[in-house]
Amino acid sequence: MKSLLLRSPLISIGVVALFGCAKNDPPPAPPPPQVGVLNAQPQDVPLTRSLVGRLSAYYSANVTARVSGVLLKRLYTEGSEVKAGQVLFEVDPAWYQTVLNNDIATLAQDQATYTNDRVTAERYHKLLPIGSVSQQTVDDADARERSASAKVQADKAAVDGARVNLGYTKVSSPIAGIAGQQQVTAGAVVGNGTTDAGSVGTLLTTVEQIDPVYVNFTISAADLIALRKAQQAGNVALAKQDKTTVQVLLPDGTPYDQPGTLDFSDVAVNATTGAVNLRARVPNPQHQLLPGMYVSLNVDLGQRNGVFAIPQQAIERDTAGPYAMVVGQDGKVIRKDVDANDSYAQDWIVTKGLSPGDRVIVSGMQAAHEGMLVTATPGAVSNEGTRLSQAGAPHPSSSPLAANRS
């Protein structure tokens, strides 16, 4: 019994020693955080610019009164399509008809005088050889004939002018298109005034052809110079003017169903804006695009050669500029400063800073820091570092130009 009592304290001391040793053991190290990566590979992507433009009519013509008079009536429906040469307005023709009739009468009278002078001159020419008339008489008869002939020509010109002015009383459309609202009502006096710039008639309406339609926009001179330098270096392949396409976005943000083509590029820089004026022609058969409308547009200028298309969430920025976090060969996180000033679809276009095969972190970046050991997993992972299923994983980029993921 005594030996049992002596043994109990020894057992208690051993148990205490065992518990004390267990508390001093270090806890196991947590596993490296898991991150989703993509295998960056260089590729060629379209070179696009998002710009703002303004629509204008393909043809626009002012319909003006070319003679003075009272406007009798309008002969078209406002806002309707008209044909080239279609009569739109009528000015009172009474005065111009009278002038034409008077000029025709004067022409007839002078033609009769010319006929008489011509017959007289021919008779004198026959009598001159037998001495019945003098040479002076023949010369005077020839002079009268020539004067009468010249007056007939002047009368014909006056008749033509009067006929033209009479025709101007019917004001027609110079082009085919949509006729706008009339600017002068029937009963008003219209006319053509004369200024230092020439003859100016009263504006009656405007006719515009809006199929196709023009979209006018600008690109900065600095941007254009940078693009041309990149082309010389082989980094950019600029498209020819007739191959440069324009995608118009409607005011509600939906893409217009027909692309346009660049058809004009100015050779000079606008001194006020420092930009180069460009213009594209866009089909408009349904008249969805209206002149004067401001629209957004994506201009396809060519393609970039050998760049990296990286999802936007993989590129971060700080005071030093944009950078990407890359998993190195040893499994540790490396920061790489990059040039990412342009985008395409939902990707940043990286032109410098990455190398082919770099494993760029696209998800799980909250748990990854420079120099940290991580576990790289192709695709996307959740914020907690667990791998998402293929069906439920949000794709880092919906762009068809995204780099190959591995």
Tab-separated table of C-alpha atoms in Angstrom:
chain	number	residue	atom	x	y	z
A	1	MET	CA	0.000	0.000	0.000
A	2	LYS	CA	2.848	2.331	0.801
A	3	SER	CA	4.517	1.581	-2.567
A	4	LEU	CA	1.279	2.411	-4.382
A	5	LEU	CA	1.042	5.778	-2.658
A	6	LEU	CA	4.631	6.581	-3.587
A	7	ARG	CA	4.026	5.626	-7.221
A	8	SER	CA	0.985	7.968	-7.740
A	9	PRO	CA	2.939	11.256	-7.506
A	10	LEU	CA	5.445	9.926	-9.985
A	11	ILE	CA	2.661	9.125	-12.495
A	12	SER	CA	1.175	12.617	-12.088
A	13	ILE	CA	4.553	14.231	-12.710
A	14	GLY	CA	5.002	12.165	-15.917
A	15	VAL	CA	1.575	13.168	-17.235
A	16	VAL	CA	2.319	16.833	-16.563
A	17	ALA	CA	5.658	16.500	-18.350
A	18	LEU	CA	3.986	14.948	-21.373
A	19	PHE	CA	1.413	17.753	-21.620
A	20	GLY	CA	4.131	20.358	-21.235
A	21	CYS	CA	6.134	18.905	-24.128
A	22	ALA	CA	3.001	18.867	-26.361
A	23	LYS	CA	2.339	22.573	-25.787
A	24	ASN	CA	5.878	23.541	-26.846
A	25	ASP	CA	5.679	21.827	-30.339
A	26	PRO	CA	5.303	24.381	-33.271
A	27	PRO	CA	1.997	24.272	-35.234
A	28	PRO	CA	2.120	22.797	-38.741
A	29	ALA	CA	2.783	25.319	-41.584
A	30	PRO	CA	-0.298	26.301	-43.666
A	31	PRO	CA	-0.298	25.136	-47.290
A	32	PRO	CA	0.726	27.701	-49.949
A	33	PRO	CA	-2.249	29.712	-51.232
A	34	GLN	CA	-3.729	28.556	-54.502
A	35	VAL	CA	-3.930	30.967	-57.440
A	36	GLY	CA	-5.364	30.703	-60.940
A	37	VAL	CA	-2.960	31.456	-63.785
A	38	LEU	CA	-2.943	31.683	-67.544
A	39	ASN	CA	-0.082	30.878	-69.855
A	40	ALA	CA	0.656	34.153	-71.673
A	41	GLN	CA	1.491	33.712	-75.351
A	42	PRO	CA	2.125	36.463	-77.931
A	43	GLN	CA	-0.482	36.849	-80.645
A	44	ASP	CA	-1.788	39.275	-83.257
A	45	VAL	CA	-4.856	41.270	-82.231
A	46	PRO	CA	-6.925	43.915	-84.026
A	47	LEU	CA	-5.777	47.483	-83.534
A	48	THR	CA	-8.907	49.381	-82.531
A	49	ARG	CA	-9.732	52.823	-81.208
A	50	SER	CA	-12.925	53.839	-79.418
A	51	LEU	CA	-13.866	57.311	-80.636
A	52	VAL	CA	-16.849	59.634	-80.879
A	53	GLY	CA	-18.152	60.863	-84.212
A	54	ARG	CA	-20.979	62.900	-85.674
A	55	LEU	CA	-23.168	61.837	-88.575
A	56	SER	CA	-23.740	63.967	-91.651
A	57	ALA	CA	-25.647	63.485	-94.881
A	58	TYR	CA	-23.942	61.926	-97.872
A	59	TYR	CA	-25.330	64.731	-100.048
A	60	SER	CA	-26.933	67.911	-98.782
A	61	ALA	CA	-28.322	70.592	-101.093
A	62	ASN	CA	-30.046	73.880	-100.356
A	63	VAL	CA	-33.090	74.527	-102.508
A	64	THR	CA	-33.173	78.280	-103.177
A	65	ALA	CA	-35.233	80.701	-105.237
A	66	ARG	CA	-33.193	81.744	-108.258
A	67	VAL	CA	-35.621	84.416	-109.462
A	68	SER	CA	-37.668	87.047	-107.625
A	69	GLY	CA	-41.411	86.830	-107.254
A	70	VAL	CA	-44.311	85.668	-105.134
A	71	LEU	CA	-44.163	82.031	-103.986
A	72	LEU	CA	-47.368	80.440	-105.235
A	73	LYS	CA	-47.328	76.948	-103.724
A	74	ARG	CA	-45.357	74.008	-102.344
A	75	LEU	CA	-45.531	70.843	-104.477
A	76	TYR	CA	-44.056	68.193	-102.161
A	77	THR	CA	-44.750	66.634	-98.768
A	78	GLU	CA	-42.323	67.755	-96.090
A	79	GLY	CA	-40.056	64.923	-94.916
A	80	SER	CA	-40.757	62.760	-97.975
A	81	GLU	CA	-38.334	61.358	-100.508
A	82	VAL	CA	-37.978	63.348	-103.714
A	83	LYS	CA	-36.222	62.658	-106.999
A	84	ALA	CA	-33.580	64.752	-108.703
A	85	GLY	CA	-35.344	67.323	-110.912
A	86	GLN	CA	-38.679	67.010	-109.107
A	87	VAL	CA	-40.481	70.368	-108.813
A	88	LEU	CA	-40.821	71.408	-105.176
A	89	PHE	CA	-42.024	75.037	-105.357
A	90	GLU	CA	-43.543	77.379	-107.912
A	91	VAL	CA	-42.876	81.114	-108.149
A	92	ASP	CA	-45.367	83.378	-109.987
A	93	PRO	CA	-44.252	83.074	-113.647
A	94	ALA	CA	-46.389	85.908	-115.133
A	95	TRP	CA	-43.625	88.512	-115.354
A	96	TYR	CA	-41.073	86.085	-116.770
A	97	GLN	CA	-43.537	84.787	-119.356
A	98	THR	CA	-44.148	88.370	-120.488
A	99	VAL	CA	-40.419	89.053	-120.786
A	100	LEU	CA	-39.984	85.896	-122.843
A	101	ASN	CA	-42.826	86.809	-125.181
A	102	ASN	CA	-41.379	90.292	-125.678
A	103	ASP	CA	-37.930	88.914	-126.454
A	104	ILE	CA	-39.388	86.444	-128.942
A	105	ALA	CA	-41.199	89.299	-130.718
A	106	THR	CA	-38.037	91.389	-130.828
A	107	LEU	CA	-36.161	88.433	-132.290
A	108	ALA	CA	-38.769	87.999	-135.014
A	109	GLN	CA	-38.624	91.671	-135.925
A	110	ASP	CA	-34.850	91.706	-136.109
A	111	GLN	CA	-34.813	88.482	-138.126
A	112	ALA	CA	-37.070	90.197	-140.706
A	113	THR	CA	-34.725	93.198	-140.833
A	114	TYR	CA	-31.758	90.915	-141.293
A	115	THR	CA	-33.480	89.102	-144.157
A	116	ASN	CA	-34.172	92.400	-145.934
A	117	ASP	CA	-30.595	93.616	-145.442
A	118	ARG	CA	-29.209	90.315	-146.707
A	119	VAL	CA	-31.376	90.420	-149.867
A	120	THR	CA	-30.378	94.057	-150.514
A	121	ALA	CA	-26.703	93.281	-150.122
A	122	GLU	CA	-26.962	90.361	-152.562
A	123	ARG	CA	-28.725	92.581	-155.158
A	124	TYR	CA	-26.049	95.273	-154.914
A	125	HIS	CA	-23.338	92.678	-155.414
A	126	LYS	CA	-24.983	91.688	-158.722
A	127	LEU	CA	-25.287	95.306	-159.916
A	128	LEU	CA	-21.716	96.289	-159.024
A	129	PRO	CA	-20.063	94.641	-162.095
A	130	ILE	CA	-22.255	96.582	-164.593
A	131	GLY	CA	-21.702	99.900	-162.792
A	132	SER	CA	-25.282	100.426	-161.616
A	133	VAL	CA	-24.160	100.944	-157.989
A	134	SER	CA	-20.987	102.214	-156.463
A	135	GLN	CA	-18.583	100.230	-154.325
A	136	GLN	CA	-19.510	102.422	-151.361
A	137	THR	CA	-23.154	101.421	-151.684
A	138	VAL	CA	-22.204	97.739	-151.675
A	139	ASP	CA	-20.008	98.181	-148.629
A	140	ASP	CA	-22.769	99.975	-146.722
A	141	ALA	CA	-25.216	97.180	-147.557
A	142	ASP	CA	-22.780	94.544	-146.284
A	143	ALA	CA	-22.316	96.495	-143.050
A	144	ARG	CA	-26.070	96.704	-142.474
A	145	GLU	CA	-26.386	92.958	-143.064
A	146	ARG	CA	-23.665	92.177	-140.533
A	147	SER	CA	-25.221	94.485	-137.939
A	148	ALA	CA	-28.626	92.920	-138.442
A	149	SER	CA	-27.103	89.438	-138.094
A	150	ALA	CA	-25.390	90.400	-134.832
A	151	LYS	CA	-28.634	91.820	-133.452
A	152	VAL	CA	-30.414	88.571	-134.277
A	153	GLN	CA	-27.773	86.644	-132.301
A	154	ALA	CA	-28.214	89.008	-129.343
A	155	ASP	CA	-31.972	88.562	-129.510
A	156	LYS	CA	-31.595	84.784	-129.483
A	157	ALA	CA	-29.438	85.027	-126.353
A	158	ALA	CA	-32.065	87.256	-124.716
A	159	VAL	CA	-34.775	84.721	-125.570
A	160	ASP	CA	-32.660	81.913	-124.084
A	161	GLY	CA	-32.098	83.937	-120.898
A	162	ALA	CA	-35.777	84.747	-120.573
A	163	ARG	CA	-36.655	81.091	-121.091
A	164	VAL	CA	-34.159	80.075	-118.364
A	165	ASN	CA	-35.618	82.608	-115.917
A	166	LEU	CA	-39.100	81.340	-116.682
A	167	GLY	CA	-37.887	77.806	-115.963
A	168	TYR	CA	-36.485	78.981	-112.629
A	169	THR	CA	-40.016	79.840	-111.499
A	170	LYS	CA	-40.442	76.071	-111.047
A	171	VAL	CA	-37.953	75.331	-108.260
A	172	SER	CA	-36.753	71.715	-108.528
A	173	SER	CA	-34.615	69.470	-106.333
A	174	PRO	CA	-30.975	69.300	-107.457
A	175	ILE	CA	-30.482	65.820	-105.928
A	176	ALA	CA	-32.493	62.797	-104.862
A	177	GLY	CA	-33.075	62.536	-101.131
A	178	ILE	CA	-35.382	63.551	-98.301
A	179	ALA	CA	-36.828	67.057	-98.519
A	180	GLY	CA	-36.971	68.925	-95.235
A	181	GLN	CA	-39.349	71.486	-93.812
A	182	GLN	CA	-40.189	74.485	-95.995
A	183	GLN	CA	-38.589	77.705	-94.828
A	184	VAL	CA	-40.941	80.120	-96.663
A	185	THR	CA	-44.704	79.825	-96.937
A	186	ALA	CA	-46.859	80.445	-99.994
A	187	GLY	CA	-47.604	84.126	-100.573
A	188	ALA	CA	-44.198	85.333	-99.434
A	189	VAL	CA	-41.975	87.304	-101.756
A	190	VAL	CA	-38.751	85.456	-102.555
A	191	GLY	CA	-35.818	86.538	-104.628
A	192	ASN	CA	-32.129	86.406	-105.279
A	193	GLY	CA	-29.937	89.069	-103.803
A	194	THR	CA	-26.380	89.967	-104.734
A	195	THR	CA	-23.548	90.103	-102.223
A	196	ASP	CA	-19.775	90.259	-102.427
A	197	ALA	CA	-19.769	86.453	-102.577
A	198	GLY	CA	-22.178	86.390	-105.531
A	199	SER	CA	-25.857	85.733	-106.048
A	200	VAL	CA	-27.739	84.455	-102.995
A	201	GLY	CA	-31.330	83.221	-103.294
A	202	THR	CA	-33.974	82.775	-100.633
A	203	LEU	CA	-33.609	79.396	-98.914
A	204	LEU	CA	-36.811	77.401	-99.430
A	205	THR	CA	-35.836	73.982	-98.030
A	206	THR	CA	-33.001	71.461	-97.839
A	207	VAL	CA	-32.733	68.043	-99.488
A	208	GLU	CA	-30.435	65.449	-97.926
A	209	GLN	CA	-29.387	62.004	-99.104
A	210	ILE	CA	-28.814	59.801	-96.037
A	211	ASP	CA	-28.153	56.416	-97.641
A	212	PRO	CA	-25.250	56.055	-97.207
A	213	VAL	CA	-24.367	58.453	-94.418
A	214	TYR	CA	-21.046	59.964	-93.360
A	215	VAL	CA	-19.591	59.722	-89.849
A	216	ASN	CA	-16.970	62.378	-89.124
A	217	PHE	CA	-14.432	61.880	-86.334
A	218	THR	CA	-10.886	62.822	-85.365
A	219	ILE	CA	-7.745	61.143	-84.098
A	220	SER	CA	-5.019	63.024	-82.265
A	221	ALA	CA	-1.890	63.836	-84.223
A	222	ALA	CA	0.289	62.392	-81.437
A	223	ASP	CA	-1.597	59.092	-81.563
A	224	LEU	CA	-1.319	58.956	-85.341
A	225	ILE	CA	2.431	59.598	-85.236
A	226	ALA	CA	2.865	56.871	-82.606
A	227	LEU	CA	0.966	54.410	-84.783
A	228	ARG	CA	3.102	55.181	-87.811
A	229	LYS	CA	6.299	54.780	-85.791
A	230	ALA	CA	5.041	51.421	-84.542
A	231	GLN	CA	4.298	50.458	-88.124
A	232	GLN	CA	7.848	51.295	-89.169
A	233	ALA	CA	9.156	49.194	-86.284
A	234	GLY	CA	7.014	46.253	-87.394
A	235	ASN	CA	4.887	46.212	-84.223
A	236	VAL	CA	1.756	47.436	-85.987
A	237	ALA	CA	0.312	46.726	-89.424
A	238	LEU	CA	-1.947	49.637	-90.399
A	239	ALA	CA	-4.745	48.878	-92.840
A	240	LYS	CA	-5.149	50.780	-96.090
A	241	GLN	CA	-7.770	53.514	-96.139
A	242	ASP	CA	-10.363	51.473	-98.044
A	243	LYS	CA	-9.746	48.494	-95.714
A	244	THR	CA	-10.171	50.424	-92.464
A	245	THR	CA	-13.576	49.546	-91.018
A	246	VAL	CA	-15.748	51.454	-88.572
A	247	GLN	CA	-18.345	49.902	-86.260
A	248	VAL	CA	-20.984	52.422	-85.165
A	249	LEU	CA	-22.723	52.076	-81.810
A	250	LEU	CA	-26.279	53.382	-81.600
A	251	PRO	CA	-27.232	55.817	-78.787
A	252	ASP	CA	-28.631	52.889	-76.744
A	253	GLY	CA	-25.241	51.149	-76.908
A	254	THR	CA	-26.188	48.412	-79.380
A	255	PRO	CA	-23.899	47.895	-82.388
A	256	TYR	CA	-25.233	49.056	-85.746
A	257	ASP	CA	-25.664	46.037	-88.003
A	258	GLN	CA	-23.645	47.362	-90.964
A	259	PRO	CA	-19.980	48.411	-90.720
A	260	GLY	CA	-18.619	51.453	-92.472
A	261	THR	CA	-15.436	52.069	-94.433
A	262	LEU	CA	-12.970	54.930	-94.072
A	263	ASP	CA	-13.059	57.038	-97.239
A	264	PHE	CA	-11.253	60.254	-96.255
A	265	SER	CA	-8.210	61.148	-94.180
A	266	ASP	CA	-7.075	64.750	-94.024
A	267	VAL	CA	-3.458	65.535	-94.868
A	268	ALA	CA	-3.242	68.411	-92.403
A	269	VAL	CA	-3.672	68.743	-88.644
A	270	ASN	CA	-6.416	71.015	-87.387
A	271	ALA	CA	-4.579	73.937	-85.778
A	272	THR	CA	-7.367	74.446	-83.224
A	273	THR	CA	-7.829	70.875	-81.978
A	274	GLY	CA	-4.450	69.313	-82.799
A	275	ALA	CA	-6.240	66.382	-84.411
A	276	VAL	CA	-6.586	64.898	-87.887
A	277	ASN	CA	-10.041	64.814	-89.442
A	278	LEU	CA	-11.283	61.434	-90.680
A	279	ARG	CA	-14.515	60.374	-92.335
A	280	ALA	CA	-16.187	57.019	-92.928
A	281	ARG	CA	-19.113	56.043	-95.123
A	282	VAL	CA	-21.774	53.823	-93.552
A	283	PRO	CA	-24.721	52.139	-95.361
A	284	ASN	CA	-28.068	53.387	-94.059
A	285	PRO	CA	-30.882	51.688	-96.023
A	286	GLN	CA	-33.373	51.795	-93.118
A	287	HIS	CA	-32.545	55.437	-92.251
A	288	GLN	CA	-31.709	54.500	-88.652
A	289	LEU	CA	-28.776	56.909	-88.661
A	290	LEU	CA	-29.769	60.564	-88.870
A	291	PRO	CA	-27.530	63.537	-89.732
A	292	GLY	CA	-26.367	65.509	-86.717
A	293	MET	CA	-26.459	62.491	-84.375
A	294	TYR	CA	-23.454	61.873	-82.111
A	295	VAL	CA	-22.405	58.217	-81.980
A	296	SER	CA	-19.666	56.103	-80.460
A	297	LEU	CA	-17.603	54.045	-82.860
A	298	ASN	CA	-14.878	51.438	-82.856
A	299	VAL	CA	-12.335	51.985	-85.606
A	300	ASP	CA	-10.324	48.972	-86.803
A	301	LEU	CA	-7.031	50.491	-87.945
A	302	GLY	CA	-5.176	47.218	-88.590
A	303	GLN	CA	-3.544	44.782	-86.175
A	304	ARG	CA	-0.913	44.627	-83.448
A	305	ASN	CA	1.796	42.034	-83.892
A	306	GLY	CA	3.186	39.861	-81.086
A	307	VAL	CA	1.358	41.326	-78.098
A	308	PHE	CA	-0.253	39.707	-75.047
A	309	ALA	CA	-4.016	39.862	-74.437
A	310	ILE	CA	-4.375	39.735	-70.637
A	311	PRO	CA	-7.704	39.859	-68.731
A	312	GLN	CA	-8.306	43.186	-67.094
A	313	GLN	CA	-8.424	41.804	-63.558
A	314	ALA	CA	-4.859	40.479	-63.959
A	315	ILE	CA	-3.361	43.949	-64.473
A	316	GLU	CA	-3.063	46.176	-61.418
A	317	ARG	CA	-1.749	49.704	-61.108
A	318	ASP	CA	0.069	51.735	-58.496
A	319	THR	CA	2.209	54.861	-58.467
A	320	ALA	CA	4.886	53.061	-60.491
A	321	GLY	CA	2.418	52.132	-63.231
A	322	PRO	CA	0.696	48.946	-64.411
A	323	TYR	CA	2.052	45.574	-63.382
A	324	ALA	CA	1.207	41.861	-63.417
A	325	MET	CA	1.912	39.193	-60.809
A	326	VAL	CA	3.613	36.134	-62.313
A	327	VAL	CA	4.375	32.723	-60.786
A	328	GLY	CA	8.041	31.913	-61.339
A	329	GLN	CA	9.638	28.543	-61.969
A	330	ASP	CA	10.294	28.147	-58.217
A	331	GLY	CA	6.602	28.707	-57.450
A	332	LYS	CA	7.172	32.162	-55.962
A	333	VAL	CA	5.278	35.301	-56.985
A	334	ILE	CA	7.158	37.840	-59.125
A	335	ARG	CA	6.031	41.358	-59.967
A	336	LYS	CA	6.514	42.416	-63.599
A	337	ASP	CA	5.995	46.025	-64.672
A	338	VAL	CA	4.232	46.157	-68.046
A	339	ASP	CA	3.017	48.574	-70.703
A	340	ALA	CA	-0.765	48.236	-70.935
A	341	ASN	CA	-2.248	51.408	-72.340
A	342	ASP	CA	-4.779	49.956	-74.784
A	343	SER	CA	-7.531	47.394	-74.520
A	344	TYR	CA	-9.499	45.140	-76.816
A	345	ALA	CA	-12.848	43.664	-75.780
A	346	GLN	CA	-12.266	42.790	-72.069
A	347	ASP	CA	-8.478	42.359	-72.280
A	348	TRP	CA	-5.590	44.698	-71.699
A	349	ILE	CA	-3.083	44.706	-74.562
A	350	VAL	CA	0.370	44.270	-73.019
A	351	THR	CA	3.160	45.371	-75.339
A	352	LYS	CA	6.129	45.172	-72.925
A	353	GLY	CA	7.057	43.457	-69.683
A	354	LEU	CA	5.902	39.881	-70.265
A	355	SER	CA	7.675	36.916	-71.839
A	356	PRO	CA	6.163	33.966	-73.708
A	357	GLY	CA	5.081	31.270	-71.250
A	358	ASP	CA	4.769	33.555	-68.228
A	359	ARG	CA	2.170	32.233	-65.783
A	360	VAL	CA	0.156	35.355	-65.062
A	361	ILE	CA	-2.053	35.298	-61.974
A	362	VAL	CA	-5.662	35.999	-62.917
A	363	SER	CA	-7.447	35.002	-59.681
A	364	GLY	CA	-6.618	34.583	-56.022
A	365	MET	CA	-4.395	37.656	-56.131
A	366	GLN	CA	-5.657	38.854	-52.742
A	367	ALA	CA	-3.695	36.085	-51.042
A	368	ALA	CA	-0.592	36.362	-53.245
A	369	HIS	CA	2.236	38.779	-52.522
A	370	GLU	CA	5.610	39.295	-54.143
A	371	GLY	CA	8.067	36.615	-53.061
A	372	MET	CA	5.381	34.333	-51.612
A	373	LEU	CA	5.293	30.644	-52.441
A	374	VAL	CA	1.989	29.736	-54.114
A	375	THR	CA	0.355	26.809	-55.851
A	376	ALA	CA	-0.439	27.674	-59.460
A	377	THR	CA	-3.591	26.164	-60.932
A	378	PRO	CA	-4.730	26.709	-64.519
A	379	GLY	CA	-7.985	28.689	-64.678
A	380	ALA	CA	-9.773	30.546	-61.890
A	381	VAL	CA	-9.965	29.944	-58.143
A	382	SER	CA	-12.247	31.415	-55.505
A	383	ASN	CA	-11.191	34.105	-53.052
A	384	GLU	CA	-10.594	31.410	-50.451
A	385	GLY	CA	-8.061	29.722	-52.773
A	386	THR	CA	-10.194	26.707	-53.705
A	387	ARG	CA	-10.436	25.629	-57.316
A	388	LEU	CA	-13.738	26.473	-59.023
A	389	SER	CA	-15.412	23.892	-61.190
A	390	GLN	CA	-14.981	24.277	-64.924
A	391	ALA	CA	-18.723	24.789	-65.458
A	392	GLY	CA	-19.143	27.346	-62.700
A	393	ALA	CA	-15.837	29.186	-63.002
A	394	PRO	CA	-16.162	32.725	-64.338
A	395	HIS	CA	-13.956	33.056	-67.378
A	396	PRO	CA	-11.328	35.730	-66.802
A	397	SER	CA	-12.077	37.241	-70.187
A	398	SER	CA	-14.821	36.857	-72.710
A	399	SER	CA	-12.540	38.179	-75.431
A	400	PRO	CA	-11.819	35.716	-78.238
A	401	LEU	CA	-8.318	37.151	-78.218
A	402	ALA	CA	-7.506	36.119	-74.659
A	403	ALA	CA	-4.209	34.288	-74.226
A	404	ASN	CA	-4.159	30.492	-74.114
A	405	ARG	CA	-4.812	29.324	-70.610
A	406	SER	CA	-2.898	26.335	-69.268
